[in-house]
GROMACS .gro file of C-alpha atoms in nm:
model
  115
    1MET     CA    1  17.494  -3.089  -3.721
    2SER     CA    2  17.496  -3.250  -4.051
    3GLU     CA    3  17.507  -3.100  -4.375
    4GLU     CA    4  17.152  -3.256  -4.453
    5SER     CA    5  17.015  -3.115  -4.132
    6ASP     CA    6  17.159  -2.813  -4.201
    7LEU     CA    7  16.984  -2.787  -4.537
    8SER     CA    8  16.640  -2.894  -4.393
    9THR     CA    9  16.693  -2.654  -4.082
   10VAL     CA   10  16.745  -2.350  -4.316
   11LEU     CA   11  16.473  -2.438  -4.552
   12ALA     CA   12  16.227  -2.525  -4.257
   13VAL     CA   13  16.331  -2.145  -4.156
   14LEU     CA   14  16.273  -2.008  -4.490
   15ASP     CA   15  15.951  -2.156  -4.526
   16ASP     CA   16  15.798  -1.945  -4.221
   17GLU     CA   17  15.626  -1.645  -4.348
   18TYR     CA   18  15.736  -1.414  -4.049
   19ALA     CA   19  16.094  -1.552  -4.075
   20ARG     CA   20  16.084  -1.419  -4.456
   21GLU     CA   21  15.938  -1.064  -4.374
   22ILE     CA   22  16.212  -1.037  -4.082
   23LEU     CA   23  16.449  -1.106  -4.345
   24THR     CA   24  16.340  -0.857  -4.618
   25HIS     CA   25  16.298  -0.559  -4.337
   26THR     CA   26  16.606  -0.612  -4.188
   27SER     CA   27  16.783  -0.596  -4.538
   28VAL     CA   28  16.727  -0.234  -4.564
   29GLU     CA   29  16.816  -0.156  -4.226
   30PRO     CA   30  16.872  -0.254  -3.885
   31MET     CA   31  16.555  -0.300  -3.700
   32SER     CA   32  16.439  -0.335  -3.286
   33ALA     CA   33  16.230  -0.661  -3.215
   34SER     CA   34  15.947  -0.408  -3.132
   35THR     CA   35  15.996  -0.259  -3.485
   36LEU     CA   36  15.974  -0.578  -3.648
   37SER     CA   37  15.619  -0.672  -3.440
   38GLU     CA   38  15.492  -0.378  -3.582
   39ARG     CA   39  15.619  -0.402  -3.944
   40CYS     CA   40  15.532  -0.759  -3.963
   41ASP     CA   41  15.199  -0.744  -3.805
   42ALA     CA   42  15.312  -1.005  -3.504
   43SER     CA   43  15.344  -1.055  -3.142
   44LEU     CA   44  15.647  -0.972  -2.980
   45PRO     CA   45  15.701  -1.339  -2.889
   46THR     CA   46  15.660  -1.453  -3.223
   47ILE     CA   47  15.929  -1.221  -3.365
   48TYR     CA   48  16.183  -1.346  -3.081
   49ARG     CA   49  16.097  -1.694  -3.160
   50ARG     CA   50  16.192  -1.633  -3.568
   51LEU     CA   51  16.484  -1.438  -3.449
   52ASP     CA   52  16.580  -1.691  -3.275
   53ARG     CA   53  16.575  -1.975  -3.516
   54LEU     CA   54  16.735  -1.686  -3.791
   55GLU     CA   55  17.035  -1.629  -3.589
   56GLU     CA   56  17.075  -1.985  -3.534
   57CYS     CA   57  17.116  -2.029  -3.897
   58ARG     CA   58  17.345  -1.696  -3.911
   59LEU     CA   59  17.065  -1.557  -4.125
   60VAL     CA   60  17.065  -1.238  -3.910
   61THR     CA   61  17.281  -1.060  -3.686
   62GLU     CA   62  17.215  -0.920  -3.314
   63GLU     CA   63  17.378  -0.585  -3.220
   64THR     CA   64  17.320  -0.371  -2.916
   65GLU     CA   65  17.252   0.010  -2.957
   66LEU     CA   66  17.247   0.249  -2.712
   67ALA     CA   67  16.919   0.501  -2.669
   68PRO     CA   68  16.918   0.856  -2.596
   69ASP     CA   69  16.790   0.802  -2.222
   70GLY     CA   70  17.100   0.558  -2.171
   71ASN     CA   71  16.914   0.240  -2.216
   72HIS     CA   72  17.031   0.001  -2.452
   73TYR     CA   73  16.830  -0.216  -2.690
   74SER     CA   74  16.872  -0.466  -2.951
   75VAL     CA   75  16.876  -0.448  -3.318
   76TYR     CA   76  16.876  -0.711  -3.605
   77SER     CA   77  17.010  -0.701  -3.964
   78ALA     CA   78  16.994  -1.004  -4.200
   79ASN     CA   79  17.323  -1.155  -4.273
   80LEU     CA   80  17.241  -1.350  -4.557
   81GLU     CA   81  17.311  -1.208  -4.885
   82ARG     CA   82  17.272  -1.477  -5.143
   83LEU     CA   83  17.114  -1.830  -5.095
   84GLU     CA   84  17.181  -2.112  -5.387
   85LEU     CA   85  17.028  -2.440  -5.418
   86THR     CA   86  17.135  -2.696  -5.666
   87LEU     CA   87  17.081  -3.031  -5.740
   88GLU     CA   88  17.339  -3.253  -5.867
   89ASP     CA   89  17.423  -3.589  -5.936
   90GLY     CA   90  17.094  -3.693  -5.703
   91ALA     CA   91  17.185  -3.449  -5.427
   92PHE     CA   92  17.137  -3.123  -5.281
   93ASP     CA   93  17.385  -2.870  -5.216
   94LEU     CA   94  17.324  -2.552  -5.048
   95GLU     CA   95  17.536  -2.250  -5.063
   96LEU     CA   96  17.457  -1.933  -4.862
   97SER     CA   97  17.645  -1.609  -4.884
   98TYR     CA   98  17.677  -1.407  -4.587
   99ARG     CA   99  17.711  -1.010  -4.595
  100GLU     CA  100  18.066  -0.880  -4.507
  101GLU     CA  101  18.037  -0.536  -4.307
  102ASP     CA  102  18.318  -0.309  -4.348
  103VAL     CA  103  18.526  -0.280  -4.016
  104ALA     CA  104  18.486   0.125  -4.028
  105ASP     CA  105  18.127   0.093  -4.101
  106ARG     CA  106  18.097  -0.101  -3.792
  107PHE     CA  107  18.308   0.138  -3.593
  108THR     CA  108  18.108   0.451  -3.738
  109ARG     CA  109  17.772   0.288  -3.603
  110MET     CA  110  17.889   0.199  -3.273
  111TRP     CA  111  18.038   0.541  -3.228
  112GLU     CA  112  17.738   0.671  -3.326
  113GLY     CA  113  17.555   0.438  -3.077
  114ILE     CA  114  17.764   0.614  -2.813
  115ARG     CA  115  17.666   0.962  -2.877
   0.00000   0.00000   0.00000
């Protein structure tokens, strides 16, 4: 993809109300699609479509968690830390900063999911 289509794609995704709600909710804590469906007052297919688009742009990440009954499910976390759009010399520039998760935090969360 070219830089211009990346800019267009990211801005199109962020133009969507549900996508923005998903980002705001998952920036606080990881959430399952069903929890997001309730919080955003949207159907599961709508949430999954938005999650797919957000993942394509690396704005959310998906991880698998283990439920107490032994089943597993996906949770989503906002991966976007900062977005900066500038206009200089007749061209737009989009700079995205992504969250850096500490390896120890990731291991702890994974370990807690196993127990």
